[in-house]
Amino acid sequence: MSLDAVLPDREPGRRPLLLLIGAMAFLAALALLGGLALGASAGGLARQLGDSATIQIVEADAELAATEAERALALLTGDPAVVAARAVPRAETAQLLAPWLGGAADDPALPLPPAIEIRLAPGGDAKAVARRLAVVAPAARVDVHADWLAPVARFADALVAAAAVIVALTALATAAVVALGVRAGLDAWRPTIDVAHLLGAEDKALALLFQRRYLKAGLVAGLAGSAGAGLVAASLAAAIGVGALEGAARQWWPWAVLVGVPVAAGALAGLAARVSVRAALRAQP
Amino acid sequence: MSSIVRFESVGLRYGAGAEVLRDIDLALDRGSLHLLQGPSGAGKTSLLRLLYFAQRPTRGRLHMFGEDVTDVGRDGLPALRRRIGVVFQDFRLIPHLSLFDNVALPLRLAGVSEGDVRAPVEELLSWVDLAGRRDDLPATLSGGEQQCVAIARAVIGRPDLLVADEPTGNVDAAVAARVLHLFLELNKLGTAVLIATHDHNLPLALPAAKRLRLERGMLVDPVTAPAAPTRPFRSLRKS
Ligand SMILES: Nc1ncnc2c1ncn2[C@@H]1O[C@H](COP(=O)(O)OP(=O)(O)O)[C@@H](O)[C@H]1O
Ligand SMILES: [Mg+2]
């Protein structure tokens, strides 16, 4: 029994405290899941598109355009900065434009600029490629995909940073709530704690008692909050598509978040309780 | 050195107030029996509080068990307190614990294993005639019975020093006699006992006890001090 029976585990405010820790864990888990998912998809997008570029021959004279396109393809195929080059068939371009032009896109008379798709070698310099191209095909316009991807990537980075701030704030709020709970607990049991001290109770035993109780509270509330966040995140992924949900479930990190958040909530609550008890007791005469 | 407690010019003040204890020089020997007398407000409780570290001297030195404990840190207190049994004036039993758990508390706080707790607790509950009520809560007991539980709890850790604050103040004459008998028995077993009282008749019940007298915060000679008004009945005042 020792101190556990001396200070029954039923001080006022325990329920609201569990609710608050649970809410913090919910927010933290959701922010982590969202942030990591965003980071992963932005990273995937950057990997897919970051090293590719499209070259268009913008020349009104169709014959000249075709000649320049041929010369450009020949140069690009041999260029050391380019891994792969492929002429985009006219039908493919027409299909891309169909949403804007409707049936007109299929009109063989429609002037469509010839296009070439390339993948740059790692570290390949798109500007140098463009300079070499300008010599053989002055009408070539190089569109590096990473250029228009950059704002998207910056936006994704900002969202990931916001998620990190949310996680930090929930951790801070959890520690503060635990400190308040410990104060309330120490106050509620003040007469009993005073007697226990006079009978030889040690501060460290008291600190350990509160640490254990809040560790448990953090784990339980954290599990509930984390489970809730998992359900919300799963239904969001399912709204995107069954594939997105299945894809996420195959990753390791969503599971790490769902398990890690309750563990972290328990550890944080236990530590905050220990520190608060020690501080409160040290302040006593 | 055979003193278990030694005060050297000890003074105590609460906050910024005047000193409630002044120039206390006092030595209690191992196994001794003392009565600390004095009118209400003289500082008896304050002096006892110094002995169980509820209060620290604001002046002078306090030695216990051969050590200077005047400035002992918070972490050093539990070990010292376990050598001192205290019977508080208001008992301070823990209301939500059974008699058994109340008496067992000092042992459990000291980390005694559960197997070694049962026998001494039951023995002490028998000693104070409460063996049959081990599972009852303190509130179901009379004042005198609560006093006995408080004494059992104070002595369970086999303290070197037992201090009791007005142990006969709240109980009837028969219980008072019984309580004093318990203290005498303990003292015969080697525990130093210090009893604070404003009851003028107590010295008659404990003729073997050495008398100390506090007046307005100072120790005075109990013999030359103005004679206490003799009263046929024990005072009902609480202090
Ligand atoms: N916690 C306290 N704060 C301030 N003054 C106190 C406190 N406790 C006792 N006193 C004062 O100290 C003096 C001695 O009190 P006390 O030690 O209780 O005397 P006694 O036990 O002999 O009646 C009294 O004047 C009392 O008012
Ligand atoms: Mg008193």
Coordinates of C-alpha atoms and ligand atoms in Angstrom, one line a residue:
Chain A
M1 CA 0.0 0.0 0.0
S2 CA 2.5 2.6 1.2
L3 CA 1.5 6.1 0.0
D4 CA -1.0 4.9 -2.6
A5 CA -3.6 4.1 0.0
V6 CA -2.8 7.1 2.1
L7 CA -3.6 9.5 -0.8
P8 CA -6.5 7.9 -2.6
D9 CA -6.4 8.5 -6.4
R10 CA -9.6 10.6 -6.5
E11 CA -8.7 14.3 -6.2
P12 CA -11.1 16.8 -7.7
G13 CA -10.6 17.8 -11.3
R14 CA -9.3 14.4 -12.5
R15 CA -12.0 14.0 -15.2
P16 CA -11.5 17.4 -16.8
L17 CA -7.8 16.8 -16.7
L18 CA -8.1 13.6 -18.6
L19 CA -10.4 15.3 -21.1
L20 CA -7.8 18.1 -21.6
I21 CA -4.9 15.7 -22.0
G22 CA -7.0 13.6 -24.4
A23 CA -7.9 16.7 -26.5
M24 CA -4.2 17.7 -26.6
A25 CA -3.2 14.2 -27.7
F26 CA -6.0 14.3 -30.4
L27 CA -4.7 17.6 -31.8
A28 CA -1.1 16.6 -31.7
A29 CA -1.7 13.3 -33.4
L30 CA -3.9 14.9 -36.1
A31 CA -1.3 17.6 -36.7
L32 CA 1.5 15.0 -36.9
L33 CA -0.5 12.8 -39.3
G34 CA -1.5 15.7 -41.4
G35 CA 2.0 17.2 -41.4
L36 CA 3.7 13.9 -42.2
A37 CA 1.2 13.1 -45.0
L38 CA 1.7 16.5 -46.5
G39 CA 5.4 16.3 -46.2
A40 CA 5.4 12.8 -47.8
S41 CA 3.2 13.8 -50.7
A42 CA 5.1 17.1 -51.4
G43 CA 8.3 15.1 -51.3
G44 CA 6.9 12.5 -53.7
L45 CA 5.7 15.3 -56.1
A46 CA 9.1 16.9 -56.0
R47 CA 10.8 13.6 -56.7
Q48 CA 8.4 12.9 -59.6
L49 CA 8.5 16.4 -61.2
G50 CA 11.5 18.1 -59.8
D51 CA 13.9 16.8 -62.4
S52 CA 11.7 17.0 -65.5
A53 CA 11.1 19.8 -68.0
T54 CA 9.1 20.4 -71.1
I55 CA 10.4 22.0 -74.3
Q56 CA 8.0 23.7 -76.7
I57 CA 8.9 25.0 -80.1
V58 CA 6.9 28.2 -80.3
E59 CA 7.1 29.0 -84.0
A60 CA 4.1 30.0 -86.2
D61 CA 5.7 28.4 -89.3
A62 CA 4.8 24.7 -88.9
E63 CA 7.5 23.5 -91.2
L64 CA 10.2 25.4 -89.4
A65 CA 8.8 24.4 -86.1
A66 CA 9.1 20.7 -87.1
T67 CA 12.7 21.1 -88.3
E68 CA 13.7 22.9 -85.1
A69 CA 12.0 20.2 -83.0
E70 CA 13.9 17.5 -84.8
R71 CA 17.2 19.3 -84.3
A72 CA 16.3 19.9 -80.6
L73 CA 15.5 16.3 -80.0
A74 CA 18.8 15.2 -81.6
L75 CA 20.7 17.6 -79.4
L76 CA 18.9 16.7 -76.2
T77 CA 19.3 13.0 -76.8
G78 CA 23.0 13.4 -76.8
D79 CA 23.2 16.1 -74.1
P80 CA 25.1 14.9 -70.9
A81 CA 22.8 16.9 -68.6
V82 CA 19.7 15.0 -70.0
V83 CA 18.9 11.4 -69.0
A84 CA 15.9 10.9 -71.3
A85 CA 14.2 12.9 -74.1
R86 CA 10.9 12.1 -75.7
A87 CA 8.9 13.9 -78.4
V88 CA 5.4 14.3 -77.1
P89 CA 3.0 13.0 -79.8
R90 CA 0.6 15.6 -81.1
A91 CA -2.4 13.5 -79.9
E92 CA -1.1 13.6 -76.3
T93 CA -0.8 17.4 -76.4
A94 CA -4.3 17.6 -77.9
Q95 CA -5.6 15.4 -75.1
L96 CA -4.0 17.7 -72.5
L97 CA -5.7 20.7 -74.1
A98 CA -9.1 19.0 -74.6
P99 CA -10.5 20.3 -71.3
W100 CA -9.9 23.9 -72.5
L101 CA -10.5 23.6 -76.2
G102 CA -13.2 20.9 -76.3
G103 CA -13.7 19.2 -79.6
A104 CA -11.5 21.8 -81.3
A105 CA -8.4 20.1 -79.9
D106 CA -9.0 17.2 -82.3
D107 CA -9.0 19.5 -85.3
P108 CA -5.9 18.4 -87.3
A109 CA -5.7 22.0 -88.6
L110 CA -5.2 23.3 -85.1
P111 CA -1.6 24.6 -84.8
L112 CA -0.1 22.9 -81.8
P113 CA 3.5 23.6 -80.9
P114 CA 5.7 20.5 -81.0
A115 CA 6.8 19.5 -77.5
I116 CA 9.6 17.4 -76.1
E117 CA 9.7 16.0 -72.5
I118 CA 13.1 15.5 -70.9
R119 CA 14.4 14.2 -67.5
L120 CA 17.5 16.0 -66.3
A121 CA 20.4 14.1 -64.9
P122 CA 21.0 14.6 -61.2
G123 CA 22.5 18.1 -60.9
G124 CA 21.8 18.7 -64.5
D125 CA 21.7 22.4 -65.3
A126 CA 18.5 23.3 -67.1
K127 CA 19.8 26.8 -68.0
A128 CA 22.9 25.4 -69.7
V129 CA 20.7 23.0 -71.7
A130 CA 18.5 26.0 -72.7
R131 CA 21.6 27.9 -73.9
R132 CA 22.8 25.0 -76.0
L133 CA 19.2 24.5 -77.4
A134 CA 19.0 28.2 -78.4
V135 CA 21.8 27.6 -80.9
V136 CA 20.1 24.8 -82.9
A137 CA 16.4 25.8 -82.1
P138 CA 16.0 29.5 -81.4
A139 CA 12.2 29.0 -81.0
A140 CA 12.6 26.5 -78.2
R141 CA 11.1 27.5 -74.8
V142 CA 12.2 25.4 -71.8
D143 CA 9.7 25.0 -68.9
V144 CA 11.4 23.5 -65.8
H145 CA 8.7 21.9 -63.7
A146 CA 10.6 22.6 -60.4
D147 CA 10.1 26.3 -61.1
W148 CA 6.3 26.2 -60.8
L149 CA 6.6 23.4 -58.1
A150 CA 8.6 25.7 -55.8
P151 CA 5.6 27.7 -54.4
V152 CA 3.7 24.5 -53.8
A153 CA 6.7 23.0 -52.0
R154 CA 7.1 26.2 -49.9
F155 CA 3.4 26.0 -49.0
A156 CA 3.8 22.4 -47.9
D157 CA 6.8 23.3 -45.9
A158 CA 4.9 26.0 -44.1
L159 CA 2.0 23.6 -43.3
V160 CA 4.5 21.1 -41.9
A161 CA 6.1 23.8 -39.8
A162 CA 2.6 24.8 -38.5
A163 CA 2.0 21.2 -37.6
A164 CA 5.2 21.1 -35.6
V165 CA 4.2 24.3 -33.8
I166 CA 0.8 22.7 -32.9
V167 CA 2.6 19.7 -31.5
A168 CA 4.9 21.8 -29.4
L169 CA 2.0 23.9 -28.1
T170 CA -0.1 20.8 -27.1
A171 CA 3.0 19.5 -25.3
L172 CA 3.3 22.7 -23.4
A173 CA -0.4 22.9 -22.6
T174 CA -0.3 19.2 -21.4
A175 CA 2.6 20.0 -19.0
A176 CA 0.8 23.1 -17.7
V177 CA -2.5 21.2 -17.2
V178 CA -0.6 18.5 -15.3
A179 CA 1.1 21.1 -13.1
L180 CA -2.3 22.6 -12.2
G181 CA -3.6 19.1 -11.5
V182 CA -0.7 18.4 -9.2
R183 CA -1.3 21.6 -7.3
A184 CA -4.9 20.7 -6.8
G185 CA -4.0 17.3 -5.7
L186 CA -1.4 18.5 -3.2
D187 CA -3.9 21.1 -1.9
A188 CA -6.7 18.6 -1.6
W189 CA -4.5 16.2 0.4
R190 CA -2.5 18.9 2.3
P191 CA -3.4 17.7 5.8
T192 CA -2.7 14.1 5.1
I193 CA 0.5 15.0 3.3
D194 CA 1.6 17.1 6.2
V195 CA 1.1 14.3 8.7
A196 CA 2.8 11.8 6.4
H197 CA 5.8 14.2 6.2
L198 CA 5.9 14.5 10.0
L199 CA 5.8 10.7 10.2
G200 CA 8.9 10.4 8.0
A201 CA 7.5 10.4 4.4
E202 CA 10.1 11.3 1.8
D203 CA 9.6 13.9 -0.9
K204 CA 10.8 11.5 -3.5
A205 CA 8.2 8.9 -2.6
L206 CA 5.5 11.5 -3.0
A207 CA 7.0 12.7 -6.3
L208 CA 7.0 9.1 -7.5
L209 CA 3.4 8.6 -6.5
F210 CA 2.2 11.6 -8.5
Q211 CA 4.6 10.6 -11.4
R212 CA 3.0 7.2 -11.6
R213 CA -0.5 8.5 -11.5
Y214 CA 0.0 11.1 -14.1
L215 CA 1.9 8.8 -16.4
K216 CA -1.1 6.5 -16.3
A217 CA -3.5 9.4 -16.9
G218 CA -1.4 10.6 -19.8
L219 CA -1.3 7.1 -21.3
V220 CA -5.0 6.5 -21.1
A221 CA -6.1 10.0 -22.2
G222 CA -3.4 10.0 -24.9
L223 CA -4.6 6.6 -26.2
A224 CA -8.2 7.9 -26.5
G225 CA -7.1 11.1 -28.2
S226 CA -4.8 9.3 -30.5
A227 CA -7.4 6.8 -31.5
G228 CA -9.8 9.7 -32.2
A229 CA -7.2 11.4 -34.4
G230 CA -6.6 8.1 -36.2
L231 CA -10.3 7.7 -37.0
V232 CA -10.6 11.3 -38.3
A233 CA -7.4 11.0 -40.4
A234 CA -8.6 7.6 -41.8
S235 CA -12.0 9.1 -42.8
L236 CA -10.2 12.1 -44.4
A237 CA -8.0 9.7 -46.4
A238 CA -11.0 7.6 -47.3
A239 CA -12.7 10.7 -48.6
I240 CA -9.7 11.2 -51.0
G241 CA -10.0 7.6 -52.1
V242 CA -9.8 4.0 -50.9
G243 CA -6.3 3.9 -52.5
A244 CA -5.1 6.8 -50.4
L245 CA -6.3 5.1 -47.2
E246 CA -4.7 1.8 -48.1
G247 CA -1.5 3.5 -49.2
A248 CA -1.3 5.4 -45.8
A249 CA -2.0 2.2 -43.9
R250 CA 0.9 0.5 -45.6
Q251 CA 3.3 3.2 -44.4
W252 CA 5.0 2.8 -41.0
W253 CA 4.7 6.4 -39.8
P254 CA 0.9 6.7 -39.2
W255 CA 1.2 3.8 -36.9
A256 CA 4.3 5.3 -35.2
V257 CA 2.3 8.5 -34.6
L258 CA -0.8 6.6 -33.2
V259 CA 1.4 4.7 -30.8
G260 CA 4.0 7.4 -30.1
V261 CA 1.5 10.1 -29.1
P262 CA 0.0 8.3 -26.1
V263 CA 3.5 7.1 -25.0
A264 CA 4.8 10.7 -25.3
A265 CA 1.7 12.0 -23.5
G266 CA 2.3 9.6 -20.6
A267 CA 6.0 10.3 -20.4
L268 CA 5.4 14.1 -20.5
A269 CA 2.6 14.0 -17.9
G270 CA 4.7 11.8 -15.6
L271 CA 7.7 14.1 -15.9
A272 CA 5.7 17.3 -15.5
A273 CA 4.0 15.8 -12.3
R274 CA 7.4 14.8 -10.8
V275 CA 8.9 18.3 -11.5
S276 CA 5.7 20.0 -10.1
V277 CA 5.7 18.0 -6.9
R278 CA 9.3 18.6 -6.3
A279 CA 8.9 22.3 -6.9
A280 CA 5.9 22.6 -4.7
L281 CA 7.5 20.7 -1.8
R282 CA 10.8 22.6 -2.1
A283 CA 8.8 25.8 -1.7
Q284 CA 7.5 24.5 1.7
P285 CA 9.4 25.4 4.9
Chain B
M1 CA 27.3 12.1 25.3
S2 CA 24.2 10.7 26.8
S3 CA 21.9 13.6 25.8
I4 CA 19.5 12.7 23.1
V5 CA 18.4 16.4 22.7
R6 CA 20.3 19.5 23.5
F7 CA 19.1 23.1 23.0
E8 CA 21.7 25.8 23.1
S9 CA 20.3 29.4 23.5
V10 CA 17.5 28.5 21.1
G11 CA 15.0 31.2 20.1
L12 CA 12.0 30.9 18.0
R13 CA 9.8 33.6 16.4
Y14 CA 6.9 33.1 14.0
G15 CA 7.4 35.4 11.0
A16 CA 8.3 38.9 12.1
G17 CA 6.6 38.6 15.5
A18 CA 8.3 38.6 18.9
E19 CA 10.2 35.6 20.1
V20 CA 7.8 33.0 21.5
L21 CA 10.8 30.9 22.8
R22 CA 13.8 32.7 24.2
D23 CA 17.2 31.5 25.3
I24 CA 16.2 27.9 25.8
D25 CA 19.0 25.8 27.2
L26 CA 18.0 22.3 27.8
A27 CA 19.3 18.7 27.6
L28 CA 17.2 15.6 27.6
D29 CA 19.0 12.4 28.4
R30 CA 18.5 9.0 26.7
G31 CA 15.7 7.2 28.3
S32 CA 14.6 10.2 30.5
L33 CA 11.1 11.2 31.4
H34 CA 10.1 14.9 31.4
L35 CA 7.0 16.9 31.9
L36 CA 7.0 20.3 30.2
Q37 CA 4.6 22.5 32.1
G38 CA 3.4 26.0 31.8
P39 CA 0.3 28.1 31.2
S40 CA -1.5 28.2 27.9
G41 CA 0.5 30.3 25.4
A42 CA 3.8 29.8 27.2
G43 CA 5.3 28.1 24.2
K44 CA 5.1 24.4 25.0
T45 CA 3.7 23.4 21.6
S46 CA 6.2 25.5 19.9
L47 CA 9.1 23.8 21.7
L48 CA 7.7 20.4 20.8
R49 CA 7.4 21.5 17.1
L50 CA 11.1 22.3 17.1
L51 CA 11.7 18.6 18.2
Y52 CA 9.8 17.1 15.3
F53 CA 11.0 19.7 12.8
A54 CA 7.6 21.3 12.1
Q55 CA 9.5 24.5 13.0
R56 CA 13.2 25.4 12.8
P57 CA 15.0 27.5 15.5
T58 CA 15.4 31.1 14.5
R59 CA 18.3 31.5 16.9
G60 CA 20.8 29.2 18.7
R61 CA 21.7 25.6 18.0
L62 CA 19.7 22.4 18.3
H63 CA 21.4 19.0 18.7
M64 CA 19.7 15.7 18.4
F65 CA 21.1 12.2 18.6
G66 CA 24.6 13.6 18.9
E67 CA 24.3 15.7 15.7
D68 CA 23.8 19.4 15.1
V69 CA 20.5 19.4 13.3
T70 CA 19.8 23.2 13.3
D71 CA 20.3 23.6 9.6
V72 CA 19.7 20.0 8.4
G73 CA 18.3 20.0 4.9
R74 CA 14.8 18.9 3.8
D75 CA 16.2 15.6 2.5
G76 CA 17.7 14.8 5.9
L77 CA 14.4 15.2 7.8
P78 CA 12.7 11.9 7.1
A79 CA 15.5 9.8 8.7
L80 CA 15.5 12.1 11.8
R81 CA 11.7 12.1 12.1
R82 CA 11.6 8.3 12.1
R83 CA 13.5 8.4 15.3
I84 CA 10.9 10.6 16.9
G85 CA 7.4 9.6 17.8
V86 CA 4.8 12.4 18.1
V87 CA 1.4 12.4 19.8
F88 CA -0.2 15.5 18.4
Q89 CA -2.6 17.4 20.6
D90 CA -5.4 16.9 17.9
F91 CA -4.2 13.3 17.2
R92 CA -4.0 13.9 13.5
L93 CA -5.1 10.4 12.6
I94 CA -5.8 10.0 8.8
P95 CA -9.6 9.9 8.5
H96 CA -9.9 7.7 5.5
L97 CA -7.5 5.0 6.8
S98 CA -8.5 2.1 9.2
L99 CA -6.9 2.0 12.6
F100 CA -4.6 -0.7 11.4
D101 CA -3.4 1.4 8.5
N102 CA -3.0 4.5 10.6
V103 CA -0.8 2.6 13.1
A104 CA 1.1 0.9 10.3
L105 CA 1.8 4.2 8.5
P106 CA 5.2 5.1 10.0
L107 CA 6.5 1.6 9.2
R108 CA 5.2 1.7 5.6
L109 CA 6.6 5.1 5.1
A110 CA 10.0 3.8 6.3
G111 CA 9.8 1.1 3.6
V112 CA 9.2 -1.8 6.0
S113 CA 8.1 -4.8 4.0
E114 CA 4.4 -5.7 4.3
G115 CA 5.2 -9.1 5.9
D116 CA 7.0 -7.3 8.8
V117 CA 4.2 -4.8 9.4
R118 CA 1.3 -6.9 10.5
A119 CA 2.7 -8.4 13.8
P120 CA 3.9 -5.2 15.4
V121 CA 0.7 -3.3 14.4
E122 CA -1.5 -6.0 15.9
E123 CA 0.6 -6.1 19.0
L124 CA 0.3 -2.4 19.6
L125 CA -3.4 -2.4 18.9
S126 CA -3.8 -5.1 21.6
W127 CA -1.5 -3.0 23.9
V128 CA -4.0 -0.1 23.6
D129 CA -7.0 -2.5 23.8
L130 CA -8.2 -1.8 20.3
A131 CA -7.4 -5.1 18.6
G132 CA -11.0 -5.8 17.8
R133 CA -11.5 -2.5 15.9
R134 CA -8.5 -2.7 13.6
D135 CA -10.7 -2.2 10.5
D136 CA -12.7 0.7 11.9
L137 CA -12.2 4.3 10.8
P138 CA -10.9 6.9 13.4
A139 CA -14.2 8.8 13.3
T140 CA -16.0 5.9 14.9
L141 CA -13.8 6.0 18.0
S142 CA -14.2 8.1 21.2
G143 CA -11.6 10.8 21.9
G144 CA -9.8 8.6 24.4
E145 CA -9.6 5.7 21.9
Q146 CA -8.3 8.0 19.2
Q147 CA -5.7 9.2 21.7
C148 CA -4.6 5.6 22.2
V149 CA -4.4 5.0 18.4
A150 CA -2.3 8.1 18.1
I151 CA 0.1 6.8 20.8
A152 CA 0.3 3.4 19.1
R153 CA 1.2 5.2 15.9
A154 CA 3.8 7.3 17.6
V155 CA 5.6 4.3 19.1
I156 CA 5.4 1.7 16.3
G157 CA 8.7 2.8 14.8
R158 CA 10.4 2.3 18.2
P159 CA 11.5 5.9 18.4
D160 CA 14.3 7.1 20.6
L161 CA 12.3 10.0 21.7
L162 CA 8.5 10.3 22.2
V163 CA 6.9 13.8 22.5
A164 CA 3.2 14.2 23.4
D165 CA 1.3 17.5 23.4
E166 CA -1.4 17.7 26.1
P167 CA -2.1 14.0 25.9
T168 CA -4.6 14.2 28.8
G169 CA -6.2 17.4 27.6
N170 CA -9.1 15.9 25.7
V171 CA -9.8 12.7 27.6
D172 CA -11.5 11.8 30.8
A173 CA -9.7 10.9 34.0
A174 CA -9.7 7.2 33.5
V175 CA -8.3 7.4 30.0
A176 CA -5.8 9.9 31.2
A177 CA -4.5 7.5 33.8
R178 CA -4.3 4.8 31.2
V179 CA -2.4 7.0 28.7
L180 CA 0.1 8.0 31.4
H181 CA 0.6 4.4 32.2
L182 CA 1.4 3.6 28.5
F183 CA 4.0 6.4 28.6
L184 CA 5.6 5.0 31.7
E185 CA 5.8 1.5 30.2
L186 CA 7.4 2.9 27.1
N187 CA 9.9 4.9 29.2
K188 CA 10.8 1.8 31.1
L189 CA 11.6 0.2 27.8
G190 CA 14.2 2.9 27.2
T191 CA 12.4 5.6 25.2
A192 CA 12.9 9.2 26.3
V193 CA 9.5 10.8 26.8
L194 CA 8.6 14.4 26.9
I195 CA 5.1 15.4 27.8
A196 CA 3.8 18.9 27.4
T197 CA 0.9 19.8 29.7
H198 CA -0.9 22.7 31.4
D199 CA -2.5 20.2 33.7
H200 CA -1.2 21.0 37.3
N201 CA -2.1 17.6 38.5
L202 CA 0.0 15.6 36.1
P203 CA 3.2 15.7 38.2
L204 CA 1.2 13.9 40.9
A205 CA 0.3 11.1 38.5
L206 CA 3.9 10.9 37.2
P207 CA 6.1 11.4 40.3
A208 CA 9.1 9.9 38.5
A209 CA 9.1 12.6 35.8
K210 CA 11.6 15.5 35.9
R211 CA 9.7 18.8 35.6
L212 CA 10.4 21.6 33.2
R213 CA 8.5 24.8 33.3
L214 CA 8.0 27.3 30.5
E215 CA 6.7 30.8 31.1
R216 CA 6.4 33.4 28.4
G217 CA 8.8 31.6 26.2
M218 CA 11.5 31.1 28.9
L219 CA 12.5 28.0 30.9
V220 CA 12.1 28.8 34.6
D221 CA 12.9 26.8 37.7
P222 CA 9.8 24.7 38.4
V223 CA 10.4 24.7 42.1
T224 CA 10.9 28.4 42.7
A225 CA 8.3 29.4 40.1
P226 CA 5.2 30.9 41.6
A227 CA 3.1 28.0 42.9
A228 CA 0.3 26.9 40.6
P229 CA -3.1 27.5 42.1
T230 CA -4.2 24.1 43.4
R231 CA -7.3 22.9 41.8
P232 CA -9.4 19.9 42.8
F233 CA -10.3 19.2 39.2
R234 CA -8.2 19.0 36.1
S235 CA -8.4 22.1 34.1
L236 CA -10.8 21.9 31.1
R237 CA -9.0 24.6 29.2
K238 CA -7.3 23.7 26.0
S239 CA -4.1 25.3 25.0
Ligands
LIG1 N1 1.8 29.3 13.9 C1 1.9 30.4 14.7 N2 2.1 31.6 14.2 C2 2.2 32.7 15.0 N3 2.2 32.6 16.3 C3 2.0 31.4 16.9 C4 1.9 30.2 16.1 N4 1.8 29.2 17.0 C5 1.8 29.7 18.2 N5 2.0 31.0 18.2 C6 2.1 31.9 19.4 O1 3.3 31.4 20.1 C7 3.0 31.5 21.5 C8 3.2 30.1 22.1 O2 2.2 29.3 21.6 P1 2.2 27.7 21.9 O3 3.5 27.2 21.6 O4 1.0 27.1 21.2 O5 2.0 27.7 23.5 P2 1.4 26.6 24.4 O6 1.4 25.3 23.7 O7 2.2 26.6 25.6 O8 0.0 27.0 24.7 C9 1.6 32.0 21.6 O9 1.7 33.4 21.9 C10 1.0 31.8 20.3 O10 0.0 32.8 20.0
MG2 MG 0.0 23.9 23.2

